[in-house]
Amino acid sequence: MNVKALILSAALASLAPWAAIAATDAPAAGATASVGYTTGEVKKVDAEQGKITLKHGPIDNLGMPGMTMVFRAEAAVLAKVKPGDNVRFKADKVDGAIKVTELVSQ
């Protein structure tokens, strides 16, 4: 092996650990940023319409201050709660509407 090839090989080998770190830190193609939980209180559940009214704190990923508002939600999410429950939830824009994507009773 000639000297140039040896130096290039050593240089590339020294970069391999950094490439692995960069690959694990980067989001997958098409992935969205991580969404954190927000706390709230269930005010109303409308399972027929697929809606839930929550009085909530700030939703950072949506740039939204705390308020009371109606969200879309799947039936499985709505079945977990009733008015008066304190919850932690994740919300995000899905198909143009703000939707509760995860919900956990506290």
PDB file of C-alpha atoms in Angstrom:
ATOM      1  CA  MET A   1       0.000   0.000   0.000  1.00  0.00           C
ATOM      2  CA  ASN A   2       1.415   3.411  -0.855  1.00  0.00           C
ATOM      3  CA  VAL A   3       1.795   6.204   1.690  1.00  0.00           C
ATOM      4  CA  LYS A   4      -1.074   8.358   0.335  1.00  0.00           C
ATOM      5  CA  ALA A   5      -3.506   5.467   0.505  1.00  0.00           C
ATOM      6  CA  LEU A   6      -2.367   4.640   4.037  1.00  0.00           C
ATOM      7  CA  ILE A   7      -2.832   8.251   5.224  1.00  0.00           C
ATOM      8  CA  LEU A   8      -6.257   8.490   3.569  1.00  0.00           C
ATOM      9  CA  SER A   9      -7.322   5.187   5.111  1.00  0.00           C
ATOM     10  CA  ALA A  10      -6.217   6.315   8.592  1.00  0.00           C
ATOM     11  CA  ALA A  11      -7.982   9.667   8.208  1.00  0.00           C
ATOM     12  CA  LEU A  12     -11.248   8.038   7.135  1.00  0.00           C
ATOM     13  CA  ALA A  13     -11.056   5.515   9.965  1.00  0.00           C
ATOM     14  CA  SER A  14     -10.665   8.332  12.485  1.00  0.00           C
ATOM     15  CA  LEU A  15     -13.886   9.967  11.196  1.00  0.00           C
ATOM     16  CA  ALA A  16     -16.038   6.827  11.461  1.00  0.00           C
ATOM     17  CA  PRO A  17     -17.079   7.354  15.110  1.00  0.00           C
ATOM     18  CA  TRP A  18     -18.186  10.920  14.326  1.00  0.00           C
ATOM     19  CA  ALA A  19     -20.233   9.736  11.380  1.00  0.00           C
ATOM     20  CA  ALA A  20     -22.019   7.228  13.622  1.00  0.00           C
ATOM     21  CA  ILE A  21     -22.817   9.940  16.177  1.00  0.00           C
ATOM     22  CA  ALA A  22     -24.110  12.296  13.498  1.00  0.00           C
ATOM     23  CA  ALA A  23     -26.296   9.553  12.053  1.00  0.00           C
ATOM     24  CA  THR A  24     -27.939   8.789  15.405  1.00  0.00           C
ATOM     25  CA  ASP A  25     -28.587  12.483  16.178  1.00  0.00           C
ATOM     26  CA  ALA A  26     -30.163  13.286  12.831  1.00  0.00           C
ATOM     27  CA  PRO A  27     -33.929  12.783  12.417  1.00  0.00           C
ATOM     28  CA  ALA A  28     -35.075  10.257   9.866  1.00  0.00           C
ATOM     29  CA  ALA A  29     -36.117  11.571   6.482  1.00  0.00           C
ATOM     30  CA  GLY A  30     -39.620  13.025   6.709  1.00  0.00           C
ATOM     31  CA  ALA A  31     -39.633  12.939  10.532  1.00  0.00           C
ATOM     32  CA  THR A  32     -40.951  15.892  12.512  1.00  0.00           C
ATOM     33  CA  ALA A  33     -39.354  17.458  15.560  1.00  0.00           C
ATOM     34  CA  SER A  34     -39.959  15.806  18.882  1.00  0.00           C
ATOM     35  CA  VAL A  35     -43.175  16.965  20.500  1.00  0.00           C
ATOM     36  CA  GLY A  36     -43.296  17.430  24.280  1.00  0.00           C
ATOM     37  CA  TYR A  37     -46.190  16.850  26.660  1.00  0.00           C
ATOM     38  CA  THR A  38     -48.480  19.672  27.785  1.00  0.00           C
ATOM     39  CA  THR A  39     -50.632  19.542  30.921  1.00  0.00           C
ATOM     40  CA  GLY A  40     -54.331  20.256  30.828  1.00  0.00           C
ATOM     41  CA  GLU A  41     -57.791  19.645  32.212  1.00  0.00           C
ATOM     42  CA  VAL A  42     -60.547  17.948  30.224  1.00  0.00           C
ATOM     43  CA  LYS A  43     -63.542  20.260  29.967  1.00  0.00           C
ATOM     44  CA  LYS A  44     -65.665  18.312  27.458  1.00  0.00           C
ATOM     45  CA  VAL A  45     -65.507  15.112  25.412  1.00  0.00           C
ATOM     46  CA  ASP A  46     -67.559  14.797  22.210  1.00  0.00           C
ATOM     47  CA  ALA A  47     -66.886  11.257  20.995  1.00  0.00           C
ATOM     48  CA  GLU A  48     -69.463  11.514  18.168  1.00  0.00           C
ATOM     49  CA  GLN A  49     -67.628  14.460  16.627  1.00  0.00           C
ATOM     50  CA  GLY A  50     -64.137  13.214  17.544  1.00  0.00           C
ATOM     51  CA  LYS A  51     -63.417  16.308  19.644  1.00  0.00           C
ATOM     52  CA  ILE A  52     -62.089  17.121  23.093  1.00  0.00           C
ATOM     53  CA  THR A  53     -62.077  20.487  24.865  1.00  0.00           C
ATOM     54  CA  LEU A  54     -58.982  21.063  27.001  1.00  0.00           C
ATOM     55  CA  LYS A  55     -57.915  23.900  29.264  1.00  0.00           C
ATOM     56  CA  HIS A  56     -54.161  23.664  28.703  1.00  0.00           C
ATOM     57  CA  GLY A  57     -50.801  25.246  29.319  1.00  0.00           C
ATOM     58  CA  PRO A  58     -48.514  26.471  26.523  1.00  0.00           C
ATOM     59  CA  ILE A  59     -48.008  24.092  23.596  1.00  0.00           C
ATOM     60  CA  ASP A  60     -44.426  24.869  22.627  1.00  0.00           C
ATOM     61  CA  ASN A  61     -44.237  22.974  19.340  1.00  0.00           C
ATOM     62  CA  LEU A  62     -47.268  24.905  18.047  1.00  0.00           C
ATOM     63  CA  GLY A  63     -46.204  28.266  19.515  1.00  0.00           C
ATOM     64  CA  MET A  64     -49.522  28.405  21.356  1.00  0.00           C
ATOM     65  CA  PRO A  65     -50.088  30.038  24.758  1.00  0.00           C
ATOM     66  CA  GLY A  66     -52.228  28.428  27.442  1.00  0.00           C
ATOM     67  CA  MET A  67     -55.980  28.619  26.784  1.00  0.00           C
ATOM     68  CA  THR A  68     -59.147  26.542  26.541  1.00  0.00           C
ATOM     69  CA  MET A  69     -59.792  25.115  23.092  1.00  0.00           C
ATOM     70  CA  VAL A  70     -61.263  22.237  21.105  1.00  0.00           C
ATOM     71  CA  PHE A  71     -58.965  19.634  19.530  1.00  0.00           C
ATOM     72  CA  ARG A  72     -59.597  16.750  17.172  1.00  0.00           C
ATOM     73  CA  ALA A  73     -58.811  13.301  18.622  1.00  0.00           C
ATOM     74  CA  GLU A  74     -59.212   9.622  17.757  1.00  0.00           C
ATOM     75  CA  ALA A  75     -61.939   7.620  19.513  1.00  0.00           C
ATOM     76  CA  ALA A  76     -59.315   5.565  21.383  1.00  0.00           C
ATOM     77  CA  VAL A  77     -57.880   8.762  22.874  1.00  0.00           C
ATOM     78  CA  LEU A  78     -61.309  10.101  23.846  1.00  0.00           C
ATOM     79  CA  ALA A  79     -62.307   6.831  25.517  1.00  0.00           C
ATOM     80  CA  LYS A  80     -59.518   7.260  28.101  1.00  0.00           C
ATOM     81  CA  VAL A  81     -60.880  10.444  29.745  1.00  0.00           C
ATOM     82  CA  LYS A  82     -63.902  12.296  31.082  1.00  0.00           C
ATOM     83  CA  PRO A  83     -64.564  15.945  31.993  1.00  0.00           C
ATOM     84  CA  GLY A  84     -62.605  17.022  35.063  1.00  0.00           C
ATOM     85  CA  ASP A  85     -59.648  14.689  34.426  1.00  0.00           C
ATOM     86  CA  ASN A  86     -56.163  16.177  34.606  1.00  0.00           C
ATOM     87  CA  VAL A  87     -54.078  14.996  31.670  1.00  0.00           C
ATOM     88  CA  ARG A  88     -50.748  15.238  29.903  1.00  0.00           C
ATOM     89  CA  PHE A  89     -51.048  15.317  26.136  1.00  0.00           C
ATOM     90  CA  LYS A  90     -49.238  15.856  22.878  1.00  0.00           C
ATOM     91  CA  ALA A  91     -50.797  17.885  20.093  1.00  0.00           C
ATOM     92  CA  ASP A  92     -49.609  18.586  16.582  1.00  0.00           C
ATOM     93  CA  LYS A  93     -50.910  19.692  13.199  1.00  0.00           C
ATOM     94  CA  VAL A  94     -52.243  16.666  11.329  1.00  0.00           C
ATOM     95  CA  ASP A  95     -53.837  17.078   7.902  1.00  0.00           C
ATOM     96  CA  GLY A  96     -54.276  20.809   8.509  1.00  0.00           C
ATOM     97  CA  ALA A  97     -56.019  20.480  11.890  1.00  0.00           C
ATOM     98  CA  ILE A  98     -54.612  20.585  15.397  1.00  0.00           C
ATOM     99  CA  LYS A  99     -55.033  17.118  16.850  1.00  0.00           C
ATOM    100  CA  VAL A 100     -54.324  15.421  20.184  1.00  0.00           C
ATOM    101  CA  THR A 101     -51.943  12.623  19.203  1.00  0.00           C
ATOM    102  CA  GLU A 102     -51.289  11.189  22.688  1.00  0.00           C
ATOM    103  CA  LEU A 103     -53.098  11.602  25.992  1.00  0.00           C
ATOM    104  CA  VAL A 104     -52.322  10.261  29.468  1.00  0.00           C
ATOM    105  CA  SER A 105     -54.499  10.719  32.594  1.00  0.00           C
ATOM    106  CA  GLN A 106     -52.620  11.945  35.627  1.00  0.00           C
TER     107      GLN A 106
END
